[in-house]
Amino acid sequence: MTGRHMQIGEAADRVGLSIRTIRHYEEAGLIVPSARSDGGFRLYTDPDLDRLRVVKRMKPLGFTLDEMRDLLRILDELTADTGDRGALMDRLAGYHEAAETRVQTLRDQLAHAEGFAREMREHLNQHRR
């Protein structure tokens, strides 16, 4: 374990998640604090924050907690160079493909929303007195 340890409040600020969300992810087994202080406070390191950032990026794409847990496991095994590398890479490629598809869906939804907002602006401009 390298780097400085930080308590949950600082970790939350640095990642941009609420303390409550981090605790929820901990209860779901997505993140485990690297250590505890003498007083029992959760202590996080930069690698812990990296895991939280992965989860934070997956959330708006609609990935489930099980999928998040699975992807983190894949990344851990690839980093540790354990397991069947080919199978891990195939699974990682599946997540990449799913993410790309979901990003495109969000782009399409955003384009529709922007079109609606433009239409409302045109109505406002048309009916102003």
Short mmCIF file of N, CA and C in Angstrom, two decimals:
data_model
loop_
_atom_site.label_atom_id
_atom_site.label_comp_id
_atom_site.label_asym_id
_atom_site.label_seq_id
_atom_site.Cartn_x
_atom_site.Cartn_y
_atom_site.Cartn_z
N MET A 1 0.84 -1.17 0.00
CA MET A 1 0.00 0.00 0.00
C MET A 1 0.89 1.24 0.00
N THR A 2 0.77 2.03 -1.04
CA THR A 2 1.61 3.21 -1.12
C THR A 2 0.74 4.45 -1.04
N GLY A 3 1.38 5.56 -0.76
CA GLY A 3 0.66 6.82 -0.74
C GLY A 3 0.03 7.10 0.61
N ARG A 4 -0.57 8.23 0.65
CA ARG A 4 -1.18 8.76 1.86
C ARG A 4 -2.56 8.16 2.07
N HIS A 5 -2.93 8.01 3.32
CA HIS A 5 -4.27 7.54 3.67
C HIS A 5 -5.15 8.75 3.96
N MET A 6 -6.40 8.66 3.57
CA MET A 6 -7.34 9.75 3.83
C MET A 6 -8.65 9.19 4.36
N GLN A 7 -9.32 9.98 5.15
CA GLN A 7 -10.61 9.56 5.68
C GLN A 7 -11.69 9.71 4.61
N ILE A 8 -12.85 9.15 4.89
CA ILE A 8 -13.92 9.05 3.91
C ILE A 8 -14.37 10.42 3.39
N GLY A 9 -14.37 11.45 4.25
CA GLY A 9 -14.80 12.78 3.80
C GLY A 9 -13.90 13.34 2.72
N GLU A 10 -12.60 13.19 2.91
CA GLU A 10 -11.65 13.67 1.89
C GLU A 10 -11.75 12.82 0.63
N ALA A 11 -11.92 11.51 0.80
CA ALA A 11 -12.08 10.62 -0.36
C ALA A 11 -13.32 11.04 -1.15
N ALA A 12 -14.41 11.32 -0.45
CA ALA A 12 -15.65 11.74 -1.11
C ALA A 12 -15.43 13.03 -1.89
N ASP A 13 -14.76 13.99 -1.28
CA ASP A 13 -14.48 15.27 -1.96
C ASP A 13 -13.62 15.06 -3.20
N ARG A 14 -12.61 14.24 -3.09
CA ARG A 14 -11.68 14.05 -4.20
C ARG A 14 -12.30 13.31 -5.37
N VAL A 15 -13.24 12.41 -5.09
CA VAL A 15 -13.86 11.62 -6.16
C VAL A 15 -15.15 12.27 -6.65
N GLY A 16 -15.76 13.10 -5.81
CA GLY A 16 -17.02 13.73 -6.20
C GLY A 16 -18.22 12.84 -5.94
N LEU A 17 -18.15 12.05 -4.88
CA LEU A 17 -19.27 11.21 -4.45
C LEU A 17 -19.62 11.59 -3.01
N SER A 18 -20.83 11.29 -2.60
CA SER A 18 -21.21 11.55 -1.22
C SER A 18 -20.65 10.45 -0.32
N ILE A 19 -20.50 10.78 0.95
CA ILE A 19 -20.05 9.79 1.93
C ILE A 19 -21.05 8.63 1.94
N ARG A 20 -22.32 8.95 1.88
CA ARG A 20 -23.36 7.92 1.89
C ARG A 20 -23.19 6.96 0.71
N THR A 21 -22.90 7.50 -0.48
CA THR A 21 -22.70 6.66 -1.66
C THR A 21 -21.48 5.76 -1.49
N ILE A 22 -20.41 6.31 -0.97
CA ILE A 22 -19.20 5.50 -0.76
C ILE A 22 -19.50 4.37 0.23
N ARG A 23 -20.24 4.68 1.28
CA ARG A 23 -20.59 3.63 2.26
C ARG A 23 -21.47 2.56 1.60
N HIS A 24 -22.38 2.99 0.74
CA HIS A 24 -23.24 2.04 0.01
C HIS A 24 -22.38 1.13 -0.86
N TYR A 25 -21.41 1.70 -1.58
CA TYR A 25 -20.54 0.90 -2.42
C TYR A 25 -19.68 -0.05 -1.58
N GLU A 26 -19.31 0.40 -0.39
CA GLU A 26 -18.55 -0.47 0.50
C GLU A 26 -19.42 -1.65 0.94
N GLU A 27 -20.67 -1.38 1.32
CA GLU A 27 -21.58 -2.44 1.74
C GLU A 27 -21.85 -3.43 0.60
N ALA A 28 -21.84 -2.92 -0.64
CA ALA A 28 -22.08 -3.76 -1.82
C ALA A 28 -20.83 -4.53 -2.24
N GLY A 29 -19.71 -4.29 -1.55
CA GLY A 29 -18.49 -5.02 -1.86
C GLY A 29 -17.71 -4.48 -3.04
N LEU A 30 -18.01 -3.24 -3.45
CA LEU A 30 -17.30 -2.65 -4.59
C LEU A 30 -15.98 -2.02 -4.16
N ILE A 31 -15.96 -1.51 -2.97
CA ILE A 31 -14.77 -0.83 -2.46
C ILE A 31 -14.56 -1.25 -1.01
N VAL A 32 -13.34 -1.52 -0.67
CA VAL A 32 -13.00 -1.84 0.72
C VAL A 32 -11.90 -0.88 1.11
N PRO A 33 -12.11 -0.09 2.17
CA PRO A 33 -11.04 0.82 2.58
C PRO A 33 -9.75 0.05 2.83
N SER A 34 -8.64 0.64 2.47
CA SER A 34 -7.35 -0.03 2.60
C SER A 34 -6.96 -0.25 4.05
N ALA A 35 -7.47 0.60 4.94
CA ALA A 35 -7.06 0.50 6.34
C ALA A 35 -8.12 1.17 7.21
N ARG A 36 -7.89 1.04 8.50
CA ARG A 36 -8.71 1.73 9.49
C ARG A 36 -7.75 2.46 10.41
N SER A 37 -8.18 3.64 10.85
CA SER A 37 -7.37 4.40 11.79
C SER A 37 -7.47 3.74 13.17
N ASP A 38 -6.64 4.21 14.09
CA ASP A 38 -6.71 3.69 15.46
C ASP A 38 -8.10 3.89 16.04
N GLY A 39 -8.76 4.96 15.61
CA GLY A 39 -10.11 5.25 16.09
C GLY A 39 -11.20 4.52 15.31
N GLY A 40 -10.82 3.69 14.34
CA GLY A 40 -11.78 2.92 13.59
C GLY A 40 -12.32 3.59 12.34
N PHE A 41 -11.77 4.76 11.98
CA PHE A 41 -12.23 5.45 10.78
C PHE A 41 -11.70 4.76 9.53
N ARG A 42 -12.54 4.74 8.49
CA ARG A 42 -12.12 4.16 7.21
C ARG A 42 -11.00 5.03 6.64
N LEU A 43 -9.98 4.38 6.09
CA LEU A 43 -8.88 5.10 5.46
C LEU A 43 -8.73 4.61 4.03
N TYR A 44 -8.64 5.55 3.11
CA TYR A 44 -8.58 5.25 1.69
C TYR A 44 -7.26 5.72 1.11
N THR A 45 -6.81 5.03 0.06
CA THR A 45 -5.60 5.41 -0.66
C THR A 45 -5.98 5.78 -2.10
N ASP A 46 -5.02 6.26 -2.85
CA ASP A 46 -5.29 6.62 -4.25
C ASP A 46 -5.83 5.44 -5.06
N PRO A 47 -5.28 4.21 -4.91
CA PRO A 47 -5.89 3.09 -5.64
C PRO A 47 -7.36 2.86 -5.25
N ASP A 48 -7.71 3.09 -4.00
CA ASP A 48 -9.12 2.99 -3.59
C ASP A 48 -9.96 4.02 -4.34
N LEU A 49 -9.42 5.23 -4.47
CA LEU A 49 -10.14 6.29 -5.18
C LEU A 49 -10.29 5.93 -6.66
N ASP A 50 -9.27 5.30 -7.23
CA ASP A 50 -9.35 4.87 -8.63
C ASP A 50 -10.52 3.90 -8.82
N ARG A 51 -10.71 2.99 -7.88
CA ARG A 51 -11.83 2.05 -7.94
C ARG A 51 -13.16 2.80 -7.87
N LEU A 52 -13.23 3.76 -6.97
CA LEU A 52 -14.45 4.56 -6.85
C LEU A 52 -14.75 5.32 -8.14
N ARG A 53 -13.71 5.82 -8.79
CA ARG A 53 -13.90 6.54 -10.05
C ARG A 53 -14.44 5.63 -11.15
N VAL A 54 -13.99 4.38 -11.19
CA VAL A 54 -14.51 3.42 -12.17
C VAL A 54 -16.00 3.23 -11.93
N VAL A 55 -16.38 3.01 -10.68
CA VAL A 55 -17.79 2.80 -10.34
C VAL A 55 -18.60 4.05 -10.68
N LYS A 56 -18.06 5.21 -10.36
CA LYS A 56 -18.77 6.48 -10.63
C LYS A 56 -19.03 6.63 -12.13
N ARG A 57 -18.09 6.22 -12.96
CA ARG A 57 -18.26 6.34 -14.41
C ARG A 57 -19.23 5.31 -14.97
N MET A 58 -19.34 4.17 -14.31
CA MET A 58 -20.24 3.11 -14.78
C MET A 58 -21.70 3.42 -14.45
N LYS A 59 -21.92 4.11 -13.34
CA LYS A 59 -23.27 4.34 -12.83
C LYS A 59 -24.18 5.02 -13.85
N PRO A 60 -23.79 6.14 -14.47
CA PRO A 60 -24.71 6.79 -15.41
C PRO A 60 -24.97 5.98 -16.67
N LEU A 61 -24.17 4.96 -16.90
CA LEU A 61 -24.38 4.11 -18.07
C LEU A 61 -25.30 2.94 -17.75
N GLY A 62 -25.80 2.90 -16.53
CA GLY A 62 -26.79 1.89 -16.17
C GLY A 62 -26.24 0.52 -15.84
N PHE A 63 -24.95 0.41 -15.56
CA PHE A 63 -24.39 -0.87 -15.15
C PHE A 63 -24.88 -1.21 -13.75
N THR A 64 -25.14 -2.49 -13.52
CA THR A 64 -25.61 -2.94 -12.21
C THR A 64 -24.44 -3.06 -11.24
N LEU A 65 -24.76 -3.19 -9.95
CA LEU A 65 -23.71 -3.40 -8.95
C LEU A 65 -22.94 -4.68 -9.24
N ASP A 66 -23.63 -5.73 -9.68
CA ASP A 66 -22.94 -6.98 -10.02
C ASP A 66 -21.98 -6.77 -11.19
N GLU A 67 -22.41 -6.01 -12.19
CA GLU A 67 -21.52 -5.73 -13.32
C GLU A 67 -20.33 -4.90 -12.88
N MET A 68 -20.56 -3.94 -12.01
CA MET A 68 -19.46 -3.12 -11.50
C MET A 68 -18.46 -3.99 -10.75
N ARG A 69 -18.98 -4.86 -9.90
CA ARG A 69 -18.15 -5.78 -9.13
C ARG A 69 -17.34 -6.67 -10.07
N ASP A 70 -17.98 -7.19 -11.11
CA ASP A 70 -17.32 -8.06 -12.08
C ASP A 70 -16.21 -7.32 -12.81
N LEU A 71 -16.49 -6.11 -13.27
CA LEU A 71 -15.46 -5.35 -13.99
C LEU A 71 -14.28 -5.04 -13.08
N LEU A 72 -14.54 -4.66 -11.84
CA LEU A 72 -13.44 -4.39 -10.92
C LEU A 72 -12.60 -5.65 -10.70
N ARG A 73 -13.26 -6.81 -10.62
CA ARG A 73 -12.54 -8.08 -10.46
C ARG A 73 -11.66 -8.33 -11.69
N ILE A 74 -12.21 -8.08 -12.87
CA ILE A 74 -11.43 -8.26 -14.10
C ILE A 74 -10.20 -7.36 -14.08
N LEU A 75 -10.40 -6.09 -13.74
CA LEU A 75 -9.28 -5.15 -13.71
C LEU A 75 -8.24 -5.56 -12.67
N ASP A 76 -8.71 -6.02 -11.51
CA ASP A 76 -7.78 -6.49 -10.47
C ASP A 76 -6.95 -7.66 -10.97
N GLU A 77 -7.62 -8.62 -11.61
CA GLU A 77 -6.90 -9.81 -12.09
C GLU A 77 -5.92 -9.47 -13.20
N LEU A 78 -6.30 -8.55 -14.07
CA LEU A 78 -5.37 -8.13 -15.13
C LEU A 78 -4.17 -7.41 -14.54
N THR A 79 -4.42 -6.55 -13.55
CA THR A 79 -3.32 -5.82 -12.91
C THR A 79 -2.39 -6.76 -12.17
N ALA A 80 -2.96 -7.73 -11.48
CA ALA A 80 -2.16 -8.69 -10.72
C ALA A 80 -1.58 -9.78 -11.61
N ASP A 81 -2.00 -9.81 -12.88
CA ASP A 81 -1.56 -10.81 -13.85
C ASP A 81 -1.87 -12.22 -13.35
N THR A 82 -3.12 -12.38 -12.87
CA THR A 82 -3.60 -13.70 -12.45
C THR A 82 -4.78 -14.07 -13.34
N GLY A 83 -5.10 -15.34 -13.40
CA GLY A 83 -6.24 -15.77 -14.20
C GLY A 83 -5.87 -15.93 -15.67
N ASP A 84 -6.86 -16.28 -16.45
CA ASP A 84 -6.72 -16.51 -17.88
C ASP A 84 -6.78 -15.16 -18.59
N ARG A 85 -5.63 -14.66 -19.00
CA ARG A 85 -5.56 -13.32 -19.59
C ARG A 85 -6.47 -13.17 -20.81
N GLY A 86 -6.52 -14.19 -21.66
CA GLY A 86 -7.36 -14.12 -22.86
C GLY A 86 -8.83 -13.98 -22.49
N ALA A 87 -9.28 -14.79 -21.54
CA ALA A 87 -10.68 -14.72 -21.11
C ALA A 87 -10.98 -13.38 -20.45
N LEU A 88 -10.04 -12.90 -19.65
CA LEU A 88 -10.23 -11.59 -19.00
C LEU A 88 -10.33 -10.47 -20.04
N MET A 89 -9.47 -10.55 -21.06
CA MET A 89 -9.50 -9.53 -22.10
C MET A 89 -10.81 -9.59 -22.88
N ASP A 90 -11.33 -10.79 -23.12
CA ASP A 90 -12.62 -10.93 -23.80
C ASP A 90 -13.73 -10.31 -22.98
N ARG A 91 -13.72 -10.57 -21.68
CA ARG A 91 -14.75 -9.98 -20.80
C ARG A 91 -14.62 -8.46 -20.75
N LEU A 92 -13.37 -7.97 -20.69
CA LEU A 92 -13.15 -6.53 -20.69
C LEU A 92 -13.65 -5.90 -22.00
N ALA A 93 -13.40 -6.59 -23.11
CA ALA A 93 -13.88 -6.10 -24.41
C ALA A 93 -15.41 -6.04 -24.42
N GLY A 94 -16.07 -6.99 -23.76
CA GLY A 94 -17.52 -6.96 -23.67
C GLY A 94 -18.02 -5.74 -22.93
N TYR A 95 -17.33 -5.38 -21.84
CA TYR A 95 -17.71 -4.17 -21.11
C TYR A 95 -17.45 -2.92 -21.95
N HIS A 96 -16.36 -2.93 -22.70
CA HIS A 96 -16.07 -1.80 -23.57
C HIS A 96 -17.17 -1.62 -24.61
N GLU A 97 -17.56 -2.71 -25.23
CA GLU A 97 -18.62 -2.66 -26.24
C GLU A 97 -19.94 -2.18 -25.63
N ALA A 98 -20.27 -2.70 -24.45
CA ALA A 98 -21.50 -2.28 -23.78
C ALA A 98 -21.45 -0.79 -23.44
N ALA A 99 -20.30 -0.33 -22.98
CA ALA A 99 -20.15 1.09 -22.64
C ALA A 99 -20.32 1.95 -23.88
N GLU A 100 -19.70 1.57 -24.98
CA GLU A 100 -19.82 2.33 -26.22
C GLU A 100 -21.28 2.41 -26.68
N THR A 101 -21.98 1.29 -26.61
CA THR A 101 -23.39 1.26 -27.01
C THR A 101 -24.22 2.18 -26.12
N ARG A 102 -23.98 2.12 -24.82
CA ARG A 102 -24.74 2.95 -23.88
C ARG A 102 -24.42 4.43 -24.04
N VAL A 103 -23.16 4.74 -24.34
CA VAL A 103 -22.78 6.13 -24.59
C VAL A 103 -23.52 6.65 -25.83
N GLN A 104 -23.59 5.84 -26.88
CA GLN A 104 -24.31 6.27 -28.09
C GLN A 104 -25.78 6.49 -27.80
N THR A 105 -26.38 5.64 -26.99
CA THR A 105 -27.78 5.82 -26.59
C THR A 105 -27.96 7.16 -25.87
N LEU A 106 -27.04 7.47 -24.97
CA LEU A 106 -27.11 8.76 -24.26
C LEU A 106 -26.94 9.93 -25.23
N ARG A 107 -26.04 9.79 -26.21
CA ARG A 107 -25.87 10.85 -27.21
C ARG A 107 -27.17 11.07 -27.99
N ASP A 108 -27.82 9.97 -28.37
CA ASP A 108 -29.09 10.08 -29.09
C ASP A 108 -30.15 10.76 -28.23
N GLN A 109 -30.23 10.37 -26.96
CA GLN A 109 -31.19 10.99 -26.05
C GLN A 109 -30.90 12.47 -25.87
N LEU A 110 -29.62 12.83 -25.77
CA LEU A 110 -29.23 14.22 -25.63
C LEU A 110 -29.61 15.02 -26.88
N ALA A 111 -29.39 14.45 -28.05
CA ALA A 111 -29.75 15.13 -29.30
C ALA A 111 -31.25 15.42 -29.34
N HIS A 112 -32.06 14.45 -28.91
CA HIS A 112 -33.51 14.66 -28.87
C HIS A 112 -33.87 15.74 -27.86
N ALA A 113 -33.24 15.71 -26.71
CA ALA A 113 -33.51 16.71 -25.68
C ALA A 113 -33.11 18.11 -26.15
N GLU A 114 -31.96 18.20 -26.81
CA GLU A 114 -31.52 19.50 -27.33
C GLU A 114 -32.48 20.01 -28.40
N GLY A 115 -32.97 19.11 -29.24
CA GLY A 115 -33.95 19.50 -30.25
C GLY A 115 -35.22 20.02 -29.61
N PHE A 116 -35.68 19.38 -28.57
CA PHE A 116 -36.87 19.83 -27.86
C PHE A 116 -36.64 21.21 -27.23
N ALA A 117 -35.47 21.40 -26.61
CA ALA A 117 -35.16 22.70 -26.01
C ALA A 117 -35.12 23.80 -27.06
N ARG A 118 -34.55 23.52 -28.24
CA ARG A 118 -34.54 24.51 -29.33
C ARG A 118 -35.97 24.84 -29.77
N GLU A 119 -36.79 23.81 -29.87
CA GLU A 119 -38.18 24.01 -30.28
C GLU A 119 -38.92 24.90 -29.28
N MET A 120 -38.68 24.68 -28.00
CA MET A 120 -39.34 25.50 -26.97
C MET A 120 -38.83 26.95 -27.03
N ARG A 121 -37.52 27.11 -27.30
CA ARG A 121 -36.96 28.45 -27.43
C ARG A 121 -37.60 29.17 -28.62
N GLU A 122 -37.78 28.44 -29.73
CA GLU A 122 -38.43 29.03 -30.90
C GLU A 122 -39.85 29.43 -30.59
N HIS A 123 -40.58 28.62 -29.85
CA HIS A 123 -41.94 28.99 -29.44
C HIS A 123 -41.94 30.23 -28.56
N LEU A 124 -40.97 30.29 -27.64
CA LEU A 124 -40.89 31.46 -26.77
C LEU A 124 -40.64 32.72 -27.61
N ASN A 125 -39.67 32.62 -28.51
CA ASN A 125 -39.34 33.78 -29.36
C ASN A 125 -40.53 34.16 -30.25
N GLN A 126 -41.24 33.20 -30.77
CA GLN A 126 -42.37 33.44 -31.65
C GLN A 126 -43.53 34.12 -30.93
N HIS A 127 -43.72 33.80 -29.67
CA HIS A 127 -44.90 34.30 -28.96
C HIS A 127 -44.61 35.43 -27.98
N ARG A 128 -43.38 35.92 -28.00
CA ARG A 128 -43.06 37.09 -27.13
C ARG A 128 -43.74 38.31 -27.69
N ARG A 129 -44.16 39.18 -26.83
CA ARG A 129 -44.83 40.41 -27.28
C ARG A 129 -43.94 41.58 -27.10
#
